[in-house]
Coordinates of C-alpha atoms (C1' of nucleotides) in Angstrom, one line a residue:
Chain L
M1 CA -61.6 79.0 -47.1
A2 CA -58.5 79.1 -45.7
V3 CA -57.6 78.6 -41.5
N4 CA -55.7 79.3 -39.5
F5 CA -55.3 76.7 -37.2
S6 CA -51.7 78.0 -35.0
K7 CA -54.3 80.1 -33.4
W8 CA -56.3 77.1 -31.6
C9 CA -53.0 74.9 -32.1
M10 CA -50.7 76.6 -30.4
G11 CA -51.2 77.1 -26.6
I12 CA -48.9 78.9 -23.4
R13 CA -47.2 75.5 -22.0
P14 CA -43.3 75.4 -22.2
S15 CA -41.7 73.3 -24.7
V16 CA -38.4 73.0 -22.5
Y17 CA -38.2 72.1 -18.6
V18 CA -35.4 72.2 -17.0
K19 CA -34.8 68.7 -16.4
D20 CA -34.9 68.0 -19.8
L21 CA -31.8 70.5 -20.7
G22 CA -28.9 68.2 -20.9
K23 CA -31.2 67.9 -24.9
H24 CA -30.2 70.7 -25.4
V25 CA -26.9 72.2 -25.4
G26 CA -25.9 75.0 -27.9
K27 CA -29.3 75.2 -28.6
E28 CA -31.2 77.8 -28.0
V29 CA -34.3 77.9 -26.4
T30 CA -37.6 79.3 -24.1
L31 CA -38.2 78.7 -19.8
K32 CA -41.1 79.3 -18.4
G33 CA -41.0 79.7 -14.2
W34 CA -40.2 81.1 -11.4
L35 CA -37.2 83.0 -9.6
Y36 CA -35.8 81.4 -6.8
N37 CA -33.0 83.7 -6.1
K38 CA -30.9 86.3 -7.6
R39 CA -27.2 87.2 -6.6
S40 CA -26.5 90.3 -9.3
S41 CA -22.3 91.0 -10.0
G42 CA -23.0 95.4 -11.1
K43 CA -23.0 94.4 -14.2
L44 CA -23.4 90.4 -14.6
K45 CA -26.8 88.8 -13.0
F46 CA -26.9 85.1 -12.4
L47 CA -31.0 83.9 -11.7
I48 CA -31.8 80.7 -10.9
M49 CA -35.2 80.0 -12.0
R50 CA -36.9 76.9 -11.0
D51 CA -39.5 75.1 -12.9
G52 CA -41.2 72.2 -10.6
S53 CA -38.8 70.1 -13.0
G54 CA -35.2 71.8 -11.4
Y55 CA -32.6 75.3 -10.9
V56 CA -30.4 76.2 -13.3
Q57 CA -28.3 80.0 -13.4
C58 CA -29.3 81.7 -15.9
V59 CA -26.6 84.4 -16.2
V60 CA -28.1 87.8 -18.5
F61 CA -24.7 89.8 -18.8
K62 CA -25.0 93.6 -19.4
G63 CA -22.9 93.8 -22.4
N64 CA -25.0 90.8 -24.6
V65 CA -28.8 91.9 -23.9
A66 CA -30.4 95.1 -24.7
D67 CA -31.1 97.7 -21.4
E68 CA -35.2 96.7 -20.7
V69 CA -34.0 92.5 -21.1
F70 CA -31.3 93.9 -18.3
E71 CA -33.6 96.0 -16.5
N72 CA -36.3 93.1 -16.7
A73 CA -33.8 90.9 -15.4
D74 CA -33.1 93.6 -12.3
K75 CA -36.2 94.0 -11.8
L76 CA -37.2 90.4 -10.9
T77 CA -37.7 90.0 -6.7
Q78 CA -37.7 86.0 -5.5
E79 CA -40.3 84.4 -6.6
S80 CA -41.5 86.7 -9.4
S81 CA -42.6 84.0 -12.4
F82 CA -41.0 84.8 -15.7
E83 CA -39.9 83.7 -19.1
V84 CA -35.8 83.4 -20.0
T85 CA -35.0 82.5 -23.2
G86 CA -31.1 81.0 -24.2
K87 CA -28.4 79.5 -25.2
V88 CA -27.6 76.1 -23.0
K89 CA -24.2 75.1 -22.1
V90 CA -22.6 73.2 -20.2
E91 CA -21.1 74.7 -16.4
P92 CA -19.1 72.7 -13.8
R93 CA -20.0 76.0 -11.6
S94 CA -23.6 76.5 -11.8
V95 CA -26.0 74.2 -9.6
G96 CA -27.4 71.0 -12.2
G97 CA -24.8 71.2 -14.6
Y98 CA -26.7 73.6 -16.6
E99 CA -26.3 77.0 -17.2
L100 CA -28.2 79.7 -19.9
D101 CA -26.4 82.9 -21.5
A102 CA -29.2 84.7 -21.2
T103 CA -30.4 86.4 -25.3
D104 CA -34.3 87.4 -23.2
V105 CA -36.1 88.2 -20.1
K106 CA -39.2 88.4 -20.3
I107 CA -41.4 89.7 -16.5
I108 CA -44.9 87.3 -16.2
S109 CA -45.5 88.7 -12.6
I110 CA -43.3 91.2 -10.2
A111 CA -44.5 89.1 -6.7
Q112 CA -44.8 90.9 -3.6
E113 CA -41.8 91.0 -0.8
Y114 CA -42.2 86.6 -0.5
P115 CA -42.7 86.0 2.6
I116 CA -39.5 83.0 3.5
T117 CA -36.7 83.8 3.2
P118 CA -33.8 82.1 2.2
K119 CA -32.6 82.3 5.6
E120 CA -33.5 80.3 8.6
H121 CA -37.2 79.9 9.6
G122 CA -39.1 79.3 12.9
I123 CA -42.0 75.7 12.5
E124 CA -45.4 77.7 12.5
F125 CA -44.3 80.6 10.8
L126 CA -43.7 77.3 8.1
I127 CA -46.4 75.8 8.1
D128 CA -48.4 79.1 8.3
N129 CA -47.0 79.7 4.6
R130 CA -47.3 75.4 4.4
H131 CA -49.4 77.0 0.8
L132 CA -45.3 79.1 -0.1
W133 CA -43.7 76.4 1.6
V134 CA -44.3 73.9 -1.3
R135 CA -42.4 75.3 -3.5
S136 CA -38.8 74.8 -0.9
K137 CA -35.8 72.8 -2.5
K138 CA -36.7 70.4 0.6
Q139 CA -40.6 70.1 0.3
I140 CA -40.2 69.7 -3.6
A141 CA -37.6 66.6 -2.8
I142 CA -39.7 65.5 0.1
L143 CA -43.1 65.6 -1.9
K144 CA -41.1 63.9 -5.1
I145 CA -41.0 60.6 -3.6
R146 CA -44.6 61.0 -1.6
A147 CA -45.9 60.6 -5.2
R148 CA -43.0 57.8 -5.9
I149 CA -44.0 55.7 -2.8
V150 CA -47.6 56.6 -4.6
K151 CA -47.3 54.7 -7.4
A152 CA -44.7 52.0 -6.2
I153 CA -47.7 50.6 -3.9
R154 CA -49.9 51.1 -6.9
D155 CA -48.0 49.5 -8.8
F156 CA -47.0 46.4 -6.4
F157 CA -50.6 45.4 -5.9
D158 CA -51.5 46.5 -9.6
S159 CA -49.0 44.1 -10.6
R160 CA -49.6 41.1 -8.5
G161 CA -53.2 40.6 -8.9
F162 CA -55.2 42.7 -6.6
V163 CA -58.0 45.1 -7.2
L164 CA -58.4 48.5 -6.0
F165 CA -61.5 48.7 -4.2
D166 CA -62.9 51.7 -2.7
P167 CA -64.6 51.5 0.8
P168 CA -66.5 54.6 1.9
I169 CA -65.4 57.9 4.1
I170 CA -68.0 58.5 5.5
T171 CA -69.1 55.3 8.5
P172 CA -72.2 54.8 10.4
N173 CA -70.2 54.0 13.4
A174 CA -66.6 53.3 14.2
C175 CA -64.7 50.1 12.3
E176 CA -62.5 49.3 14.9
G177 CA -64.6 50.7 18.0
T178 CA -61.2 52.4 19.5
S179 CA -59.9 55.3 18.0
T180 CA -62.3 59.1 19.1
L181 CA -63.6 59.8 15.4
F182 CA -64.8 62.7 13.9
E183 CA -69.1 63.0 14.1
M184 CA -71.1 64.4 12.3
E185 CA -75.0 64.8 11.0
Y186 CA -75.9 62.9 8.3
F187 CA -79.1 64.2 7.4
D188 CA -82.3 62.1 9.3
L189 CA -80.6 59.6 9.7
G190 CA -78.8 60.8 12.9
K191 CA -74.6 60.6 13.3
A192 CA -72.0 59.2 11.2
Y193 CA -68.1 59.7 11.0
L194 CA -65.3 59.8 9.0
T195 CA -63.8 56.3 8.5
Q196 CA -60.8 55.4 10.4
S197 CA -60.5 52.2 8.7
G198 CA -60.9 50.9 5.3
Q199 CA -60.5 47.4 6.5
L200 CA -63.9 46.1 7.4
Y201 CA -64.5 46.6 3.3
A202 CA -61.8 45.2 1.7
E203 CA -62.7 42.4 3.6
S204 CA -65.8 42.3 1.9
G205 CA -63.8 43.4 -1.5
A206 CA -61.4 40.3 -0.4
M207 CA -64.5 37.6 -0.1
A208 CA -65.2 39.4 -3.6
L209 CA -62.6 39.9 -6.0
G210 CA -60.1 37.6 -3.6
K211 CA -57.4 40.4 -3.5
V212 CA -57.5 43.8 -3.2
Y213 CA -56.4 47.3 -1.5
T214 CA -57.2 50.7 -0.5
F215 CA -56.2 53.3 -0.9
G216 CA -57.6 56.5 0.6
P217 CA -57.5 58.4 4.0
T218 CA -58.6 57.5 6.6
F219 CA -59.0 60.0 10.1
R220 CA -58.4 60.1 13.6
A221 CA -60.2 62.6 16.3
E222 CA -57.9 61.4 18.7
K223 CA -56.0 64.1 20.5
S224 CA -52.6 63.0 20.0
K225 CA -49.8 66.2 20.2
T226 CA -46.3 64.5 18.9
R227 CA -44.8 64.6 16.0
R228 CA -45.7 60.7 14.8
H229 CA -49.6 62.0 14.4
L230 CA -51.4 63.6 12.6
T231 CA -55.7 64.1 13.0
E232 CA -56.0 63.0 8.0
F233 CA -53.5 60.3 7.2
W234 CA -53.4 58.1 4.2
M235 CA -53.9 54.8 4.7
V236 CA -53.1 51.8 2.5
E237 CA -54.4 48.7 3.1
P238 CA -54.4 44.9 0.9
E239 CA -56.6 42.1 2.1
M240 CA -56.7 39.4 0.5
A241 CA -58.5 35.7 0.7
F242 CA -56.4 32.5 1.8
Y243 CA -53.7 34.7 3.1
D244 CA -52.7 33.3 6.7
L245 CA -50.6 35.9 9.3
D246 CA -47.4 34.1 7.9
D247 CA -48.6 34.8 4.2
D248 CA -49.5 38.2 5.5
M249 CA -46.0 39.0 6.7
D250 CA -44.6 37.7 2.9
L251 CA -46.5 40.0 1.4
A252 CA -45.7 42.8 3.9
E253 CA -41.3 42.0 3.7
E254 CA -42.2 42.1 0.1
F255 CA -43.7 45.3 0.1
L256 CA -41.8 47.5 2.3
E257 CA -38.5 46.2 0.4
Y258 CA -40.4 47.0 -3.5
I259 CA -41.3 50.8 -2.2
V260 CA -37.8 51.2 -0.7
Q261 CA -36.0 49.7 -3.6
C262 CA -38.5 52.4 -5.7
V263 CA -37.1 55.5 -4.7
L264 CA -33.1 54.0 -4.0
T265 CA -33.7 53.3 -8.2
D266 CA -35.8 56.6 -8.7
K267 CA -34.7 59.2 -6.3
Q268 CA -31.1 59.3 -5.9
E269 CA -31.3 63.6 -6.6
E270 CA -34.2 64.4 -3.7
L271 CA -32.3 62.0 -1.7
K272 CA -29.2 64.0 -1.8
E273 CA -31.1 66.8 -1.1
L274 CA -32.9 65.8 2.5
E275 CA -29.4 64.6 3.5
R276 CA -30.2 61.1 4.2
D277 CA -28.4 58.3 4.9
T278 CA -29.2 55.9 2.3
T279 CA -26.8 52.9 3.5
K280 CA -29.4 52.4 6.1
L281 CA -32.3 51.9 3.0
E282 CA -30.0 49.9 1.1
C283 CA -30.9 47.9 4.2
V284 CA -33.9 47.2 3.5
K285 CA -33.9 43.6 1.9
R286 CA -35.9 40.5 2.7
P287 CA -36.0 38.6 5.2
F288 CA -36.9 40.6 7.6
P289 CA -36.0 39.9 11.0
R290 CA -39.9 37.9 12.7
I291 CA -39.9 38.2 16.3
S292 CA -42.9 37.2 18.8
Y293 CA -44.3 40.2 21.5
T294 CA -43.3 37.9 24.0
E295 CA -39.7 37.9 22.5
A296 CA -40.0 41.3 21.8
V297 CA -41.0 41.8 26.0
E298 CA -38.0 40.1 26.5
L299 CA -35.5 41.8 24.4
L300 CA -36.7 45.1 26.2
K301 CA -36.0 43.6 29.9
K302 CA -32.8 42.6 28.3
K303 CA -32.1 45.6 27.5
G304 CA -33.2 47.2 31.2
N305 CA -36.8 48.4 30.2
D306 CA -39.4 47.2 33.0
F307 CA -41.7 46.2 30.5
Q308 CA -45.4 43.7 31.6
W309 CA -45.9 41.5 29.0
G310 CA -49.8 41.9 27.9
N311 CA -48.5 46.3 27.8
D312 CA -49.0 47.2 24.6
F313 CA -45.3 49.1 23.5
G314 CA -45.4 53.0 23.9
G315 CA -43.2 55.0 21.2
A316 CA -39.6 54.2 22.5
D317 CA -40.3 50.9 23.4
E318 CA -40.9 50.4 19.8
T319 CA -37.7 52.4 19.4
L320 CA -35.6 50.1 21.6
I321 CA -36.9 47.0 19.8
G322 CA -35.8 48.9 16.5
E323 CA -32.6 50.0 17.4
E324 CA -32.3 46.2 17.4
F325 CA -32.1 45.6 13.5
D326 CA -30.9 47.5 10.5
R327 CA -33.9 46.5 8.6
P328 CA -38.1 47.0 9.2
V329 CA -38.6 44.2 12.2
M330 CA -41.8 42.0 12.0
I331 CA -43.4 41.2 16.0
H332 CA -46.2 39.2 16.1
R333 CA -48.4 37.0 18.4
Y334 CA -49.5 40.0 20.2
P335 CA -51.2 40.0 23.6
S336 CA -55.2 39.8 22.4
E337 CA -56.2 42.1 24.1
I338 CA -55.0 44.8 23.1
K339 CA -56.0 44.6 19.9
A340 CA -58.7 45.1 17.8
F341 CA -62.1 42.6 17.8
Y342 CA -61.4 41.3 14.1
M343 CA -57.8 39.2 15.0
K344 CA -58.5 36.1 15.1
R345 CA -56.3 34.6 18.2
D346 CA -54.3 31.6 18.1
P347 CA -55.3 28.2 17.7
E348 CA -52.0 27.1 19.7
N349 CA -52.0 29.6 22.2
P350 CA -55.5 31.7 22.7
K351 CA -53.6 34.7 24.6
V352 CA -52.1 36.0 21.6
A353 CA -53.9 37.1 18.6
L354 CA -52.4 36.6 15.4
A355 CA -51.2 39.6 14.7
V356 CA -48.2 42.0 13.1
D357 CA -47.1 45.0 13.5
V358 CA -44.0 46.6 11.4
I359 CA -41.1 48.7 13.7
A360 CA -39.2 51.0 10.7
P361 CA -35.7 51.4 12.4
E362 CA -34.5 54.5 13.0
G363 CA -36.9 55.5 15.6
Y364 CA -39.5 55.5 13.2
G365 CA -41.9 53.6 14.4
E366 CA -44.8 51.3 13.8
I367 CA -45.6 51.7 9.6
I368 CA -47.3 48.5 9.7
G369 CA -50.6 46.6 11.3
G370 CA -51.9 43.7 10.6
S371 CA -54.3 40.2 11.3
Q372 CA -55.6 37.1 10.2
R373 CA -58.6 37.8 10.9
E374 CA -61.6 35.8 12.3
D375 CA -63.4 33.8 10.0
N376 CA -65.4 31.9 12.4
L377 CA -68.4 33.3 12.8
D378 CA -69.1 31.9 16.5
F379 CA -65.6 34.0 17.6
L380 CA -66.3 36.9 15.8
L381 CA -69.8 37.3 17.5
E382 CA -68.0 37.0 21.4
R383 CA -65.4 39.1 20.0
I384 CA -68.4 41.3 19.6
K385 CA -69.9 41.3 22.8
E386 CA -66.7 41.5 24.2
H387 CA -65.6 44.5 22.6
N388 CA -69.0 45.6 24.1
L389 CA -69.7 46.7 20.5
P390 CA -72.6 47.3 18.6
Q391 CA -73.7 43.8 17.3
S392 CA -76.6 45.3 15.1
F393 CA -74.1 47.6 13.1
F394 CA -72.3 44.7 12.3
E395 CA -74.5 42.4 11.1
W396 CA -73.4 43.4 7.2
Y397 CA -69.3 41.9 8.7
L398 CA -71.0 38.7 10.2
D399 CA -72.9 38.0 6.9
L400 CA -69.0 37.7 5.2
R401 CA -68.5 34.7 8.1
R402 CA -72.4 33.5 7.2
F403 CA -71.3 32.9 3.5
G404 CA -68.5 30.9 2.2
S405 CA -66.2 32.0 4.7
V406 CA -62.0 31.6 4.6
P407 CA -59.0 32.1 5.9
H408 CA -57.9 35.1 5.2
S409 CA -55.9 38.6 6.0
G410 CA -54.7 41.7 5.7
F411 CA -52.8 44.6 6.5
G412 CA -52.3 48.1 7.0
L413 CA -49.4 51.0 5.6
G414 CA -49.4 54.4 7.5
L415 CA -48.1 56.2 4.4
E416 CA -46.9 59.3 6.2
R417 CA -44.8 57.3 8.2
T418 CA -43.2 56.3 5.4
V419 CA -42.7 59.1 3.7
S420 CA -40.8 60.3 6.5
W421 CA -39.3 57.1 7.6
I422 CA -37.7 56.9 3.9
C423 CA -37.1 61.1 3.8
G424 CA -35.7 60.4 7.6
L425 CA -37.9 63.8 8.3
D426 CA -38.2 64.4 11.9
H427 CA -42.0 65.4 12.0
L428 CA -45.1 63.7 10.1
R429 CA -45.9 67.4 8.8
E430 CA -43.7 67.9 6.2
A431 CA -45.0 63.7 4.9
I432 CA -48.2 65.8 3.5
P433 CA -49.3 68.6 1.3
F434 CA -50.9 70.1 4.0
P435 CA -51.4 68.8 7.4
R436 CA -54.1 68.3 9.5
M437 CA -53.9 68.4 13.0
I438 CA -55.1 68.6 16.6
Y439 CA -54.3 73.2 16.4
R440 CA -53.7 73.5 13.0
N441 CA -56.9 73.0 10.3
T442 CA -55.7 76.0 8.0
P443 CA -54.2 76.5 5.2
Chain Z
rU1 C1' -56.1 66.1 29.3
rC2 C1' -50.7 65.9 31.9
rC3 C1' -46.0 67.0 31.1
rG4 C1' -41.8 70.9 30.3
rC5 C1' -40.7 75.3 26.9
rG6 C1' -42.2 79.4 24.3
rG7 C1' -44.1 84.5 22.7
rU8 C1' -38.9 91.1 21.2
rA9 C1' -38.5 94.3 13.1
rG10 C1' -42.0 91.0 7.4
rC11 C1' -38.3 86.1 8.9
rU12 C1' -34.6 84.2 12.6
rC13 C1' -32.6 85.2 17.0
rA14 C1' -30.1 88.7 20.3
rA15 C1' -30.1 92.4 24.4
rU16 C1' -30.6 94.6 29.9
rG17 C1' -34.5 96.8 36.2
rG18 C1' -32.6 102.8 32.9
rU19 C1' -33.0 106.0 25.0
rA20 C1' -34.2 98.2 21.7
rG21 C1' -30.2 95.0 18.8
rA22 C1' -27.6 92.0 14.8
rG23 C1' -28.4 89.0 10.4
rC24 C1' -32.1 87.5 6.5
rA25 C1' -36.0 90.3 3.6
rU26 C1' -37.4 95.7 1.3
rG27 C1' -35.2 100.2 -1.2
rC28 C1' -31.3 103.1 -2.9
rG29 C1' -25.3 102.6 -4.4
rG30 C1' -20.5 99.7 -6.0
rC31 C1' -18.8 95.2 -8.3
rU32 C1' -18.4 90.8 -15.5
rG33 C1' -18.3 84.4 -12.9
rU34 C1' -21.8 84.7 -8.0
rU35 C1' -23.3 79.7 -4.8
rA36 C1' -28.0 81.3 1.3
rA37 C1' -22.7 86.1 -2.9
rC38 C1' -20.3 90.7 -0.9
rC39 C1' -19.5 95.6 0.2
rG40 C1' -22.4 100.7 2.0
rC41 C1' -26.2 104.2 3.3
rA42 C1' -31.4 103.8 4.7
rG43 C1' -37.0 102.3 6.7
rG44 C1' -39.0 99.4 9.6
rG45 C1' -40.3 97.9 16.9
rU46 C1' -48.0 99.8 21.2
rU47 C1' -41.0 93.7 23.3
rG48 C1' -48.9 88.0 23.0
rC49 C1' -52.6 90.4 26.2
rA50 C1' -54.4 92.3 31.4
rG51 C1' -53.6 93.8 36.0
rG52 C1' -49.6 94.5 40.1
rU53 C1' -44.7 95.4 42.1
rU54 C1' -40.9 100.5 41.0
rC55 C1' -39.2 107.3 40.3
rG56 C1' -38.5 103.7 36.7
rA57 C1' -40.9 96.9 33.6
rU58 C1' -39.3 93.8 27.2
rC59 C1' -37.1 92.3 32.2
rC60 C1' -39.7 90.6 37.8
rC61 C1' -44.9 88.8 39.8
rU62 C1' -49.9 87.2 39.7
rG63 C1' -53.9 86.2 35.9
rC64 C1' -55.0 84.6 30.6
rC65 C1' -54.4 83.5 25.0
rC66 C1' -51.5 81.8 21.7
rG67 C1' -47.8 78.7 19.3
rC68 C1' -43.5 74.3 20.2
rG69 C1' -41.8 69.6 22.5
rG70 C1' -43.1 65.1 24.2
rA71 C1' -47.0 61.4 27.2
rG72 C1' -51.5 58.9 26.6
rC73 C1' -54.1 56.8 22.4
rC74 C1' -52.1 54.9 17.3
rA75 C1' -50.6 54.1 10.7

RNA sequence: UCCGCGGUAGCUCAAUGGUAGAGCAUGCGGCUGUUAACCGCAGGGUUGCAGGUUCGAUCCCUGCCCGCGGAGCCA
């Protein structure tokens, strides 16, 4: 019996995407996408199609097509979906360098009046329409760079013997005991919280697998209202057995260099769309400057900032320090009092912790926070008491010191801050598809 | 929570104590090379809400609501 295979084998997916038009010069192709913009000149229409992969200008000339085709082109409104068939030609006058000489235009769906016009809009309006705003050129460029950064992060660790180790999102207590967390009722077990960090769990993973990394969303219920904060953000946290603070810093700088160089190599077009000054990114090469907290305080004082040893740096302080260098700067050995309970104190100076923060250049602030972890059971018990943390919640964590404790270190990198810095954004809300902020959880 | 700024057409903004204006978007018309195209015409408004002052308030005053930016906290 004859079977009509074509009925089952042919879907509706496009056979050609805009980014590949260079391979089809002189040939007729059919593209599917949305109308980005339209200009018309009587008998001549220019349709700018976007299909997610790129943009191409399609020329519809009344004399060359059926009346119905020309009418279809006329009916298309901004963001209407359509299919266009035509011959690909090289055209320097056209954006992207190629152009489609249309022979057929099929309407898929006419868009209603599209709210995001080619003129300027306010940020509130754009965020209200975030689900549509992601179709805009700059947003597409940012989202593509974000995806490339995520791939660079995974590639970096996967190719260096790290194992992905997923921590829980729902936790029974605050990991570090400092931040305000999102609270929930967990059946009959009482209150539970959305995680603020996977780090403590990652330590368990490092004791099992040697080198691990966690990568996922984390949550902070702080009422932060600045361009540097989101309530939901992504963090990658490597954790390594038998790494001290120096090893930790070596890894952090190699990691950042790798991410930036990947974006520079693969995302030139997107960086250009964002008008990013790439010479600033090209500087991001090892070695990064390493200064102690104490040296950073002296630097601030020299710059006329009346900063007291023992305080934590604010955003303005970080910017001042960052300005001194053309690449990320690593600040290590912070006062232990302003750092988390699990950070190991420096045996040579117990007033400071073996911690490191990496400050991005150009005022982007802290993108990495890390440390060597306290591996001594007794010291860790002391810290937990000092911080007034409930020891019972940390028994499992203390077990990691009871059963074959080793020196170990790790750090956390904030994904959106990294995206924001590399893209040169002025607010974190554009670095994630759907930002969650104190006064906004929609769309 | 504190400090500062704002709310006028679908969007971005302007204006004056005396009938509310532009650009974009939308509709119609024009143009064979446009690049946020351009030109002409048209529709589109309870000026955030509630009071007060005034002959008259979008404008001045009071309160409230909403938003934005910054601080603290942090990635």
